[in-house]
Amino acid sequence: MPELPEVETVARTIEPDVIGRVIISAEVRWAKTVATPSPKQFKEQIQGQKVLGVSRRAKYLVIRLENYSLLIHLRMSGDLAVRKGKISAEKHDRLILALKGRRGEESYLAFNDTRKFGRVWLTDNPESVLGKLGPEPLGRVFTPKWLYENLHKRSRQLKPLLLDQTFLAGVGNIYADESLHMAKLHPLGLSNAVTPKQAKVLCEAIRSVLREGIRRNGASIDWVYRGGEYQNHFRVYDREGTPCLVCGTEIQKLTVGQRGTHVCPKCQPLERN
DNA sequence: CTGGCTCCCTGAATGC
DNA sequence: TGCATTCAGGGAGCCA
């Protein structure tokens, strides 16, 4: 499931193939994929727009056009790919943008999304979609001090809080489990019980696992394959019943906030007061 | 404010 | 073998 490192990888992968290109036309193959505007307006407004750049905010891809921003959230099973030459739609393609080629050769930006959870927004006001997001974990705002102070503004279970995109933007299920294990904190621990020292370790753990994910081009799991290899370096995620790489104890799987959650019971004790 | 539950979807895994 | 059921999961929305 695409999280920050996977979305970053997609952005870096497609940017060279789409930058400077003009969108000739759009084919909306699943109407609900376009969150806003209507499919008809979407096609009219995007036609003729030149791609100025591709970036990422949290788990959103941000494709800057001349008059609009095209925001794409891949959710569970979405993927973006540039296909060159004459093509026909593939299974699960939900949106296809035709791009004018540099030497007349056409190419296509295809949004493929098996489970149909992904969404795209075409808007001249990206803040209307991105405005409520918390800070970027790899940005300047997210420091040990910031994390400690904000953990103590509330009393939440740590993992659901890390997954709350208005608290911190971009961490998903995999990287939350990996970060908490690296920081030796239990997912059910309460945010306002974290010490300054623990907050510093957690802050650094989050940044560390996200950077490693990006360095390995993300994780390729389920049947969404993008060439990443971080899945070969999970320390707890999807490792139920196998030994903890730190202490050898069997990794346990539990449910926290309706999410599958992986912990080492020895490295991540749940302290009850 | 917090956490729990449902919904949106498909296909892989499991059950019989 | 084949059919039916269960389940995962990001995020929005609803409820207690």
PDB file of N, CA, C and O in Angstrom, chain A residues 19 49 93 109 111 114 136 143 158 160 182 195 200 210 236:
ATOM      1  N   ILE A  19       7.232  15.918 -17.503  1.00  0.00           N
ATOM      2  CA  ILE A  19       7.486  17.347 -17.352  1.00  0.00           C
ATOM      3  C   ILE A  19       7.608  18.027 -18.717  1.00  0.00           C
ATOM      4  O   ILE A  19       8.228  17.502 -19.636  1.00  0.00           O
ATOM      5  N   GLN A  49      -3.440  21.607 -20.898  1.00  0.00           N
ATOM      6  CA  GLN A  49      -2.580  22.044 -19.805  1.00  0.00           C
ATOM      7  C   GLN A  49      -1.187  21.419 -19.933  1.00  0.00           C
ATOM      8  O   GLN A  49      -1.052  20.224 -20.203  1.00  0.00           O
ATOM      9  N   ASP A  93      -7.328   0.096 -15.290  1.00  0.00           N
ATOM     10  CA  ASP A  93      -7.023   1.504 -15.569  1.00  0.00           C
ATOM     11  C   ASP A  93      -8.271   2.338 -15.273  1.00  0.00           C
ATOM     12  O   ASP A  93      -9.357   2.022 -15.745  1.00  0.00           O
ATOM     13  N   LEU A 109      -0.176   8.850 -19.477  1.00  0.00           N
ATOM     14  CA  LEU A 109      -0.033   8.704 -18.033  1.00  0.00           C
ATOM     15  C   LEU A 109      -1.267   7.950 -17.556  1.00  0.00           C
ATOM     16  O   LEU A 109      -2.395   8.454 -17.652  1.00  0.00           O
ATOM     17  N   PHE A 111      -3.451   5.916 -14.659  1.00  0.00           N
ATOM     18  CA  PHE A 111      -3.722   5.665 -13.238  1.00  0.00           C
ATOM     19  C   PHE A 111      -4.462   4.344 -13.145  1.00  0.00           C
ATOM     20  O   PHE A 111      -5.608   4.230 -13.567  1.00  0.00           O
ATOM     21  N   THR A 114      -6.664  -1.190  -8.846  1.00  0.00           N
ATOM     22  CA  THR A 114      -7.507  -2.383  -8.740  1.00  0.00           C
ATOM     23  C   THR A 114      -8.717  -2.162  -7.840  1.00  0.00           C
ATOM     24  O   THR A 114      -9.851  -2.445  -8.219  1.00  0.00           O
ATOM     25  N   GLU A 136       5.312  17.360   7.323  1.00  0.00           N
ATOM     26  CA  GLU A 136       6.066  16.304   6.649  1.00  0.00           C
ATOM     27  C   GLU A 136       7.091  15.715   7.622  1.00  0.00           C
ATOM     28  O   GLU A 136       7.878  16.465   8.206  1.00  0.00           O
ATOM     29  N   THR A 143      10.508  17.875  14.473  1.00  0.00           N
ATOM     30  CA  THR A 143      11.706  17.726  15.296  1.00  0.00           C
ATOM     31  C   THR A 143      11.337  16.966  16.572  1.00  0.00           C
ATOM     32  O   THR A 143      10.151  16.838  16.890  1.00  0.00           O
ATOM     33  N   LEU A 158      -0.477   5.421  20.518  1.00  0.00           N
ATOM     34  CA  LEU A 158       0.589   5.910  19.635  1.00  0.00           C
ATOM     35  C   LEU A 158       0.373   5.566  18.167  1.00  0.00           C
ATOM     36  O   LEU A 158       0.512   6.420  17.294  1.00  0.00           O
ATOM     37  N   PRO A 160      -2.417   4.685  16.255  1.00  0.00           N
ATOM     38  CA  PRO A 160      -3.454   5.451  15.552  1.00  0.00           C
ATOM     39  C   PRO A 160      -3.084   6.926  15.393  1.00  0.00           C
ATOM     40  O   PRO A 160      -3.449   7.547  14.390  1.00  0.00           O
ATOM     41  N   MET A 182      11.470   0.210  16.062  1.00  0.00           N
ATOM     42  CA  MET A 182      12.819   0.786  16.162  1.00  0.00           C
ATOM     43  C   MET A 182      12.951   1.651  17.417  1.00  0.00           C
ATOM     44  O   MET A 182      14.002   1.681  18.065  1.00  0.00           O
ATOM     45  N   THR A 195       8.281   9.968  27.103  1.00  0.00           N
ATOM     46  CA  THR A 195       9.275  10.885  27.683  1.00  0.00           C
ATOM     47  C   THR A 195       9.982  11.672  26.576  1.00  0.00           C
ATOM     48  O   THR A 195       9.928  11.275  25.409  1.00  0.00           O
ATOM     49  N   LYS A 200      12.399  11.755  21.167  1.00  0.00           N
ATOM     50  CA  LYS A 200      13.554  11.981  20.288  1.00  0.00           C
ATOM     51  C   LYS A 200      13.877  10.722  19.492  1.00  0.00           C
ATOM     52  O   LYS A 200      14.097  10.767  18.277  1.00  0.00           O
ATOM     53  N   LEU A 210      11.591   5.984   7.008  1.00  0.00           N
ATOM     54  CA  LEU A 210      11.092   6.597   5.773  1.00  0.00           C
ATOM     55  C   LEU A 210      12.231   6.811   4.774  1.00  0.00           C
ATOM     56  O   LEU A 210      12.085   6.564   3.573  1.00  0.00           O
ATOM     57  N   VAL A 236       9.504  -5.881  11.499  1.00  0.00           N
ATOM     58  CA  VAL A 236       8.323  -6.480  12.143  1.00  0.00           C
ATOM     59  C   VAL A 236       7.155  -6.666  11.174  1.00  0.00           C
ATOM     60  O   VAL A 236       6.425  -7.657  11.271  1.00  0.00           O
TER      61      VAL A 236
END
